[in-house]
Coordinates of N, CA and C and ligand atoms in Angstrom, one line a residue:
M1249 N -128.3 71.3 92.3 CA -128.9 71.2 94.0 C -130.1 70.5 93.9
S1250 N -130.8 69.7 94.7 CA -132.0 69.3 94.9 C -132.4 69.2 96.1
V1251 N -133.8 69.2 96.4 CA -134.3 68.9 97.7 C -134.8 67.6 98.0
P1252 N -134.3 66.8 99.0 CA -134.9 65.4 98.9 C -136.7 65.5 99.1
E1253 N -137.2 64.6 98.7 CA -138.6 64.2 98.6 C -139.1 64.1 99.9
P1254 N -139.9 64.8 100.5 CA -140.3 64.6 102.0 C -141.1 63.1 101.8
Q1255 N -141.0 62.6 102.8 CA -141.9 61.2 103.2 C -143.1 61.4 103.7
F1256 N -143.9 62.6 103.4 CA -145.3 62.5 104.0 C -146.3 62.1 103.2
D1257 N -147.3 61.2 103.8 CA -148.3 60.5 103.1 C -149.1 61.7 102.4
E1258 N -149.4 62.6 103.1 CA -150.3 63.7 102.7 C -149.9 64.5 101.8
L1259 N -148.5 64.3 101.4 CA -148.1 65.2 100.6 C -148.4 64.3 99.1
Y1260 N -148.2 63.3 99.4 CA -148.2 62.2 97.9 C -149.7 61.4 98.2
R1261 N -150.7 62.2 97.7 CA -151.9 61.5 97.6 C -151.8 60.7 96.2
E1262 N -152.8 59.7 96.2 CA -152.7 59.0 95.0 C -153.0 59.6 93.7
V1263 N -153.9 60.7 93.5 CA -153.7 61.9 92.1 C -152.5 62.2 92.2
I1264 N -152.0 62.7 93.2 CA -150.6 63.2 92.7 C -149.6 62.0 92.2
L1265 N -149.5 60.8 92.6 CA -148.6 59.8 92.4 C -149.0 59.7 90.9
D1266 N -150.2 59.6 90.8 CA -150.8 59.5 89.6 C -150.5 60.0 88.0
H1267 N -150.4 61.2 88.5 CA -150.1 62.2 87.5 C -148.5 62.3 87.3
A1268 N -147.9 62.0 88.5 CA -146.5 62.4 88.4 C -145.8 60.8 87.5
R1269 N -146.6 60.0 87.4 CA -146.0 58.7 86.8 C -146.4 58.9 85.4
R1270 N -147.8 59.2 85.5 CA -148.3 59.0 84.1 C -148.8 60.6 83.7
P1271 N -148.0 61.6 83.4 CA -148.1 62.9 83.1 C -149.2 63.0 82.0
R1272 N -150.3 63.9 81.9 CA -151.5 63.9 80.9 C -150.6 65.2 80.1
N1273 N -151.0 65.1 78.8 CA -150.8 66.2 77.9 C -149.3 66.8 77.8
K1274 N -148.4 66.1 77.8 CA -147.0 66.0 77.6 C -146.6 66.0 76.4
G1275 N -145.8 66.8 75.6 CA -145.6 66.7 74.4 C -145.2 68.2 74.1
V1276 N -145.2 68.0 72.2 CA -145.4 69.5 71.7 C -146.7 69.7 71.0
L1277 N -147.2 71.0 71.1 CA -148.6 71.4 70.7 C -148.3 72.0 69.3
E1278 N -148.7 71.2 68.1 CA -148.5 71.8 66.7 C -149.3 73.0 66.8
G1279 N -148.8 73.9 66.1 CA -149.9 75.4 65.7 C -150.1 76.3 67.3
A1280 N -149.4 75.8 68.0 CA -149.3 76.7 69.5 C -149.1 78.2 69.1
N1281 N -149.9 79.2 69.7 CA -149.7 80.5 69.3 C -148.9 81.4 70.2
C1282 N -148.4 80.5 71.6 CA -147.5 81.1 72.4 C -146.9 80.0 73.6
H1283 N -145.7 80.5 73.8 CA -145.0 79.7 74.6 C -144.3 80.5 75.9
A1284 N -144.4 79.6 76.8 CA -143.5 80.2 77.9 C -142.7 78.9 78.7
E1285 N -141.8 79.2 79.3 CA -141.0 78.4 80.0 C -140.4 79.1 81.4
G1286 N -140.1 78.2 82.3 CA -139.5 78.6 83.7 C -139.0 77.6 84.5
M1287 N -138.3 77.9 85.3 CA -137.6 76.8 86.5 C -137.8 77.5 87.6
N1288 N -137.5 76.1 88.5 CA -137.3 76.5 89.9 C -136.0 75.8 90.6
P1289 N -135.2 77.2 90.7 CA -133.8 76.7 91.0 C -133.6 75.7 92.0
V1290 N -134.5 76.0 93.2 CA -134.5 75.4 94.6 C -134.1 73.7 94.6
C1291 N -135.2 73.5 93.6 CA -135.4 71.9 93.2 C -134.9 71.4 91.9
G1292 N -134.8 72.3 90.9 CA -134.0 71.9 89.6 C -135.5 71.6 88.9
D1293 N -136.9 72.2 89.0 CA -138.0 71.6 88.5 C -137.7 72.6 87.1
E1294 N -138.2 72.0 85.9 CA -138.3 72.9 84.6 C -139.6 72.7 83.8
V1295 N -140.4 73.7 83.5 CA -141.8 73.5 82.8 C -141.5 74.4 81.7
A1296 N -141.9 74.0 80.5 CA -142.4 74.6 79.5 C -143.7 74.3 79.0
L1297 N -144.4 75.3 78.6 CA -146.0 75.3 78.1 C -146.0 75.8 76.6
D1298 N -146.7 75.0 75.9 CA -147.2 75.5 74.6 C -148.7 75.7 74.6
L1299 N -149.1 77.0 74.2 CA -150.4 77.2 74.3 C -151.2 77.5 73.0
L1300 N -152.6 77.3 72.7 CA -153.2 77.7 71.7 C -154.4 78.1 72.2
V1301 N -154.3 79.7 72.2 CA -155.3 80.2 72.4 C -156.0 80.9 71.3
E1302 N -157.4 80.5 71.2 CA -158.5 81.1 70.4 C -159.7 81.4 70.9
E1303 N -160.1 82.8 70.4 CA -161.1 83.4 70.9 C -161.5 83.3 72.3
G1304 N -160.5 83.5 73.1 CA -160.5 83.8 74.5 C -160.5 82.3 75.2
R1305 N -160.2 81.3 74.3 CA -160.3 79.7 75.0 C -159.2 79.0 75.0
I1306 N -158.8 78.5 76.1 CA -157.4 77.7 75.8 C -157.6 76.6 74.8
A1307 N -157.4 76.6 73.6 CA -157.9 75.4 72.7 C -157.0 74.3 72.8
G1308 N -155.8 74.6 73.0 CA -154.7 73.5 73.5 C -153.6 73.7 74.2
I1309 N -153.1 72.8 74.8 CA -152.0 72.9 75.9 C -151.2 71.8 76.1
R1310 N -150.0 71.6 75.9 CA -149.2 70.7 76.1 C -148.1 71.4 77.0
F1311 N -147.3 70.3 77.8 CA -146.2 70.9 78.5 C -145.0 70.0 78.0
R1312 N -143.7 70.4 78.5 CA -142.6 69.6 78.6 C -141.8 70.0 79.8
G1313 N -141.0 69.3 80.2 CA -140.2 69.6 81.4 C -139.8 68.3 82.5
Q1314 N -139.3 68.6 83.4 CA -139.0 67.5 84.4 C -138.6 68.1 85.9
G1315 N -139.1 67.3 86.5 CA -138.5 67.7 88.0 C -139.6 66.7 89.1
C1316 N -139.8 67.1 90.1 CA -140.1 66.2 91.3 C -141.5 66.0 90.9
S1317 N -142.3 64.9 91.8 CA -143.5 64.6 91.8 C -144.2 65.6 91.6
I1318 N -144.1 66.5 92.5 CA -145.1 67.7 92.7 C -145.1 68.5 91.6
S1319 N -143.9 69.1 90.9 CA -144.1 69.9 89.9 C -144.8 69.2 88.6
V1320 N -144.3 67.8 88.6 CA -144.9 67.2 87.3 C -146.4 67.0 87.4
A1321 N -146.8 66.6 88.7 CA -148.4 66.3 89.0 C -148.8 67.6 88.9
S1322 N -148.5 68.9 89.2 CA -149.2 70.1 89.2 C -149.4 70.7 87.6
V1323 N -148.4 70.4 87.0 CA -148.5 70.8 85.7 C -149.6 69.9 84.8
S1324 N -149.5 68.7 85.0 CA -150.2 67.6 84.6 C -151.8 68.0 84.8
L1325 N -152.0 68.1 86.2 CA -153.2 68.9 86.4 C -153.7 70.0 85.9
L1326 N -152.8 70.6 85.8 CA -153.2 72.3 85.3 C -153.9 71.9 83.7
T1327 N -152.7 71.1 83.1 CA -153.5 71.0 81.5 C -154.7 70.4 81.4
E1328 N -154.8 69.5 82.4 CA -156.2 68.7 82.2 C -157.5 69.3 82.6
R1329 N -157.0 70.3 83.7 CA -158.0 71.2 84.4 C -158.7 72.1 83.4
L1330 N -157.6 72.8 82.3 CA -157.5 74.0 81.8 C -158.1 73.8 80.3
E1331 N -157.9 72.5 79.5 CA -157.8 72.4 78.0 C -159.2 72.7 77.7
G1332 N -159.1 73.4 76.7 CA -160.7 73.8 76.3 C -161.6 74.7 77.2
R1333 N -161.0 75.2 78.2 CA -161.6 76.4 79.0 C -161.3 77.6 78.5
P1334 N -162.2 78.7 78.9 CA -162.0 80.0 78.5 C -160.7 80.5 79.5
V1335 N -160.1 81.5 79.0 CA -159.1 82.1 79.4 C -159.4 82.8 81.0
A1336 N -160.5 83.1 81.1 CA -161.2 84.0 82.2 C -161.4 82.9 83.4
E1337 N -161.6 81.7 83.0 CA -161.8 80.6 84.0 C -160.5 80.3 84.5
A1338 N -159.2 80.1 83.5 CA -158.1 79.7 83.8 C -157.6 80.8 84.8
E1339 N -157.8 81.8 84.7 CA -157.5 83.1 85.7 C -158.3 82.8 87.0
Q1340 N -159.2 82.5 87.0 CA -160.0 82.1 88.1 C -159.5 81.0 89.0
V1341 N -159.2 79.7 88.2 CA -158.3 78.5 88.8 C -157.1 79.0 89.4
M1342 N -156.5 79.6 88.7 CA -154.9 80.1 89.0 C -154.9 81.0 90.1
A1343 N -155.9 81.9 90.5 CA -156.0 82.7 91.6 C -156.5 81.7 92.9
A1344 N -157.4 80.8 92.6 CA -157.8 79.8 93.8 C -156.5 78.9 94.1
F1345 N -155.9 78.4 93.2 CA -154.9 77.6 93.4 C -153.7 78.0 94.5
K1346 N -153.6 79.5 93.9 CA -152.4 80.1 94.8 C -153.1 80.4 96.2
A1347 N -154.2 80.6 96.2 CA -154.6 81.2 97.4 C -154.6 80.0 98.2
M1348 N -155.1 78.7 97.7 CA -155.0 77.5 98.6 C -153.5 77.2 99.2
L1349 N -152.5 77.2 98.3 CA -151.0 77.2 98.5 C -150.6 77.9 99.3
T1350 N -150.9 79.5 99.1 CA -150.2 80.2 100.1 C -150.6 81.1 101.1
E1351 N -152.4 81.0 101.2 CA -153.2 81.6 102.0 C -153.7 80.6 102.8
G1352 N -153.5 79.4 102.4 CA -154.6 78.2 103.3 C -155.6 78.4 103.0
A1353 N -156.2 78.9 101.9 CA -157.5 79.1 101.4 C -158.2 77.6 101.3
Q1354 N -159.3 77.5 101.6 CA -160.3 76.2 101.3 C -160.1 75.9 100.1
P1355 N -160.0 74.7 99.4 CA -160.1 74.6 98.0 C -161.7 74.7 97.4
G1356 N -162.0 75.5 96.4 CA -163.2 75.6 96.0 C -163.6 74.5 94.7
R1357 N -164.6 74.4 94.3 CA -165.0 73.6 93.3 C -164.5 73.7 92.1
E1358 N -164.1 74.9 92.0 CA -163.4 75.4 90.6 C -162.0 74.4 90.2
L1359 N -161.3 74.2 91.6 CA -160.0 73.5 91.5 C -160.2 72.0 90.6
G1360 N -161.4 71.7 91.1 CA -161.4 70.0 90.5 C -160.2 69.0 91.5
D1361 N -159.5 68.4 90.7 CA -158.5 67.5 90.9 C -157.2 68.4 91.5
L1362 N -157.1 69.5 91.3 CA -156.2 70.4 91.7 C -155.8 70.1 93.4
E1363 N -157.2 70.1 93.8 CA -157.4 70.0 95.2 C -156.3 69.0 96.0
A1364 N -156.0 68.2 95.3 CA -155.4 67.1 95.8 C -153.8 67.5 96.3
L1365 N -153.4 68.8 95.9 CA -152.0 69.4 96.0 C -152.4 70.4 97.2
Q1366 N -153.5 69.9 98.0 CA -153.8 71.2 99.0 C -152.6 70.8 100.4
G1367 N -152.2 69.3 100.3 CA -151.3 69.4 101.4 C -149.8 70.1 101.5
V1368 N -149.5 70.4 100.0 CA -148.2 71.1 99.8 C -148.1 72.3 100.7
A1369 N -149.3 73.1 100.8 CA -149.3 74.2 101.7 C -148.5 74.2 102.8
K1370 N -148.4 73.3 103.4 CA -147.7 72.9 104.8 C -146.2 72.9 104.6
F1371 N -145.7 73.0 103.3 CA -144.6 73.0 103.1 C -143.8 74.0 102.2
P1372 N -143.5 74.7 102.6 CA -143.2 76.0 101.8 C -142.2 75.7 100.5
V1373 N -141.0 75.0 100.9 CA -140.1 74.6 99.6 C -141.0 73.8 98.6
R1374 N -142.1 73.3 99.0 CA -142.8 72.5 97.8 C -143.7 73.5 96.9
V1375 N -144.2 74.4 97.8 CA -145.2 75.5 97.2 C -144.5 75.8 95.9
K1376 N -143.2 76.2 96.1 CA -142.6 76.8 94.5 C -142.6 75.6 93.7
C1377 N -142.4 74.3 93.9 CA -142.3 73.5 92.9 C -144.1 73.2 92.5
A1378 N -144.7 73.4 93.1 CA -146.4 73.4 92.6 C -146.8 74.7 91.9
L1379 N -146.0 75.7 92.2 CA -146.7 77.2 91.5 C -145.9 77.5 90.0
L1380 N -144.7 76.6 90.1 CA -143.7 76.9 88.8 C -145.0 76.9 87.7
C1381 N -145.5 76.0 87.5 CA -146.3 75.9 86.0 C -147.1 77.0 85.9
W1382 N -147.7 77.4 87.3 CA -149.1 78.4 87.3 C -148.0 79.7 86.6
N1383 N -147.2 79.8 87.1 CA -146.4 81.1 86.9 C -146.0 81.3 85.5
V1384 N -145.9 80.0 85.1 CA -145.2 79.9 83.6 C -146.8 80.1 82.6
L1385 N -147.7 79.8 83.1 CA -148.8 79.8 82.3 C -149.3 81.3 82.3
R1386 N -149.1 81.8 83.5 CA -149.5 83.4 83.3 C -148.8 83.9 82.3
E1387 N -147.4 83.9 82.3 CA -146.5 84.3 81.3 C -147.0 84.0 80.0
G1388 N -147.6 83.0 79.7 CA -147.9 82.4 78.4 C -149.2 83.0 78.0
L1389 N -149.9 83.2 78.8 CA -151.2 83.7 78.9 C -151.0 85.3 78.1
Q1390 N -150.3 85.9 79.0 CA -150.0 87.3 78.6 C -149.5 87.5 77.3
Q1391 N -148.2 86.7 76.8 CA -147.9 86.3 75.6 C -148.7 86.3 74.4
C1392 N -150.0 85.3 74.6 CA -151.0 85.5 73.7 C -151.5 86.2 73.6
E1393 N -151.9 87.3 74.7 CA -152.7 88.5 74.8 C -152.2 89.3 73.9
T1394 N -150.7 89.6 74.1 CA -150.2 90.7 73.4 C -150.2 90.2 71.6
A1395 N -149.9 88.8 71.7 CA -149.9 88.4 70.0 C -151.3 88.6 69.6
A1396 N -152.5 88.5 70.1 CA -153.6 88.8 69.6 C -154.0 90.0 69.0
Ligands
ZN956 ZN1 -139.6 70.4 92.9

């Protein structure tokens, strides 16, 4: 089952289309020390994340998966924003991103290009697409913590 892609310009800003067409950091991460994956059955989106967490920092991150433009753009933007950043910062970005999509919070500077996904907040079905990779990230980071 799949949800038709809505035809709303505000949902498909240039940044989103660019990342959906040419996703960044897609592939396998050699030497990853944790891995998580998930899917959004409503839309059929699938995301798997490889993470290398060293000394409290996301030293490497790669994703695999398939899905709608929103889910692919979200994970591509996630990897670009968080690679090389401290885990604590990733937690802050995650919280800000969720607040923007589920509570209508205004995006702060910490979100960077992820702000492009703000329009998704108006489309509850699409919010699940955008949040999928963040839920996978949370699981992955928890696994890294347990492994460390
Ligand atoms: Zn989707």
